[in-house]
Short mmCIF file of C-alpha atoms in Angstrom, two decimals:
data_model
loop_
_atom_site.label_atom_id
_atom_site.label_comp_id
_atom_site.label_asym_id
_atom_site.label_seq_id
_atom_site.Cartn_x
_atom_site.Cartn_y
_atom_site.Cartn_z
CA MET Q 7 86.55 102.56 79.01
CA ARG Q 8 89.47 101.12 81.00
CA ALA Q 9 90.16 104.49 82.63
CA GLY Q 10 86.52 104.72 83.66
CA LEU Q 11 86.37 101.21 85.02
CA VAL Q 12 84.39 101.00 88.21
CA LEU Q 13 85.09 98.17 90.61
CA LEU Q 14 82.49 96.87 93.01
CA CYS Q 15 83.36 94.14 95.43
CA VAL Q 16 82.58 92.81 98.87
CA LEU Q 17 85.46 93.02 101.32
CA CYS Q 18 85.58 91.75 104.88
CA LEU Q 19 88.05 93.30 107.29
CA TYR Q 20 88.97 91.52 110.48
CA GLN Q 21 90.23 93.39 113.52
CA SER Q 22 93.53 92.20 114.92
CA CYS Q 23 92.23 92.05 118.47
CA THR Q 24 88.93 91.74 120.36
CA SER Q 25 87.11 94.35 122.35
CA GLN Q 26 86.58 92.76 125.76
CA LEU Q 27 86.94 96.08 127.61
CA LEU Q 28 84.13 97.78 125.72
CA GLY Q 29 81.39 95.34 126.67
CA ARG Q 30 79.84 93.63 123.69
CA LYS Q 31 79.66 96.68 121.43
CA CYS Q 32 81.55 96.73 118.16
CA TYR Q 33 83.98 99.64 118.24
CA LEU Q 34 85.58 101.05 115.08
CA LEU Q 35 88.66 102.66 116.66
CA GLY Q 36 91.85 100.60 116.22
CA LEU Q 37 93.76 98.51 113.70
CA TRP Q 38 91.90 96.35 111.18
CA LYS Q 39 93.44 93.82 108.76
CA ASN Q 40 91.80 92.01 105.86
CA GLU Q 41 92.45 88.62 104.30
CA LEU Q 42 94.50 90.20 101.49
CA GLY Q 43 96.99 91.90 103.82
CA SER Q 44 95.63 95.46 103.68
CA ASN Q 45 95.41 97.51 106.90
CA LEU Q 46 93.00 100.18 108.08
CA SER Q 47 94.01 102.15 111.15
CA VAL Q 48 91.26 104.30 112.67
CA THR Q 49 93.16 106.71 114.89
CA ALA Q 50 90.57 109.34 115.82
CA LEU Q 51 86.84 108.94 116.49
CA LYS Q 52 84.73 111.78 117.87
CA ASN Q 53 80.98 112.41 117.61
CA GLY Q 54 80.71 109.86 114.80
CA PHE Q 55 83.47 111.35 112.62
CA PHE Q 56 86.66 109.33 112.25
CA GLU Q 57 90.07 109.62 110.62
CA GLY Q 58 92.91 107.26 109.97
CA VAL Q 59 95.14 105.72 107.33
CA TYR Q 60 94.85 102.82 104.91
CA TYR Q 61 97.67 100.66 103.57
CA THR Q 62 96.61 98.52 100.63
CA ALA Q 63 98.30 95.27 99.72
CA VAL Q 64 96.40 95.11 96.40
CA THR Q 65 97.27 97.31 93.42
CA SER Q 66 97.10 97.06 89.65
CA GLN Q 67 100.61 98.49 89.29
CA GLU Q 68 103.61 96.17 89.39
CA ASN Q 69 106.49 96.89 91.79
CA LEU Q 70 104.43 99.49 93.63
CA VAL Q 71 105.20 99.97 97.30
CA SER Q 72 101.98 100.80 99.12
CA LYS Q 73 101.99 104.19 100.79
CA GLU Q 74 99.94 105.56 103.63
CA SER Q 75 96.66 106.96 102.28
CA PRO Q 76 94.37 109.19 104.34
CA VAL Q 77 90.92 108.01 105.47
CA SER Q 78 87.98 110.05 106.71
CA GLY Q 79 84.45 108.92 107.42
CA TRP Q 80 81.34 108.79 109.56
CA GLU Q 81 79.96 106.16 111.88
CA GLN Q 82 76.23 106.01 112.62
CA TRP Q 83 76.36 105.25 116.31
CA ASN Q 84 74.65 106.03 119.61
CA LYS Q 85 74.88 104.56 123.12
CA ASP Q 86 72.35 101.82 122.28
CA THR Q 87 73.94 100.81 118.95
CA LEU Q 88 75.71 97.46 119.24
CA GLN Q 89 76.73 97.00 115.60
CA PRO Q 90 77.11 100.42 113.94
CA VAL Q 91 77.08 101.20 110.23
CA PHE Q 92 79.74 103.47 108.73
CA GLY Q 93 81.15 104.94 105.54
CA PHE Q 94 84.56 106.32 104.65
CA LEU Q 95 86.70 107.57 101.76
CA VAL Q 96 90.30 106.69 100.97
CA LYS Q 97 92.22 109.25 98.90
CA TRP Q 98 95.03 107.15 97.48
CA SER Q 99 98.41 108.83 97.77
CA PHE Q 100 100.02 106.86 94.92
CA VAL Q 101 97.38 106.89 92.16
CA GLU Q 102 94.72 109.30 90.82
CA SER Q 103 91.68 107.61 92.34
CA VAL Q 104 89.48 107.47 95.42
CA THR Q 105 87.62 104.57 97.01
CA SER Q 106 84.44 104.79 99.06
CA PHE Q 107 83.61 102.11 101.60
CA VAL Q 108 80.29 101.47 103.37
CA GLY Q 109 79.76 98.77 105.91
CA GLN Q 110 78.81 97.55 109.33
CA CYS Q 111 80.81 96.55 112.40
CA PHE Q 112 79.75 93.16 113.82
CA MET Q 113 80.54 91.57 117.17
CA GLU Q 114 81.02 87.80 116.92
CA LYS Q 115 79.93 85.43 119.70
CA ASP Q 116 83.58 84.88 120.69
CA GLY Q 117 84.10 88.64 121.17
CA THR Q 118 85.92 89.23 117.87
CA GLU Q 119 84.93 92.35 115.97
CA ARG Q 120 84.46 92.09 112.19
CA LEU Q 121 83.83 94.73 109.54
CA GLU Q 122 81.80 93.81 106.47
CA THR Q 123 82.14 96.37 103.71
CA MET Q 124 81.41 97.08 100.09
CA TRP Q 125 83.65 99.41 98.17
CA LEU Q 126 83.58 101.40 94.96
CA MET Q 127 86.77 102.71 93.36
CA ARG Q 128 86.83 105.42 90.74
CA GLY Q 129 89.89 106.41 88.75
CA GLN Q 130 90.31 109.51 86.66
CA ALA Q 131 88.87 109.16 83.14
CA ALA Q 132 90.82 110.49 80.15
CA THR Q 133 87.64 111.98 78.62
CA ALA Q 134 84.00 112.47 79.55
#
């Protein structure tokens, strides 16, 4: 059962800078950091599809140095969307598991962008 353990948690990611130049729309492209020290870098965004890398600061393995793990996902956005919803997958480069994230990008009154996400991680099970 441990190998098939599924984790479900709420995670908030805070962007390291505000988006004054983009009006008041929440924009996913850029560097995001969460309260646990993990980083999400969205480096390409075109027609709703985005790519990037994720560095996690949280692992279940001792003495593990976090490696760059690829991210790909979709943002539900159009020119009138101020706070888009999105989903993405992280294929971990250091462990046999993947994590899916779904969330929404929010614009705070002070201009700070904030991601609110839920995630689900699945590791490889030894048997069915």
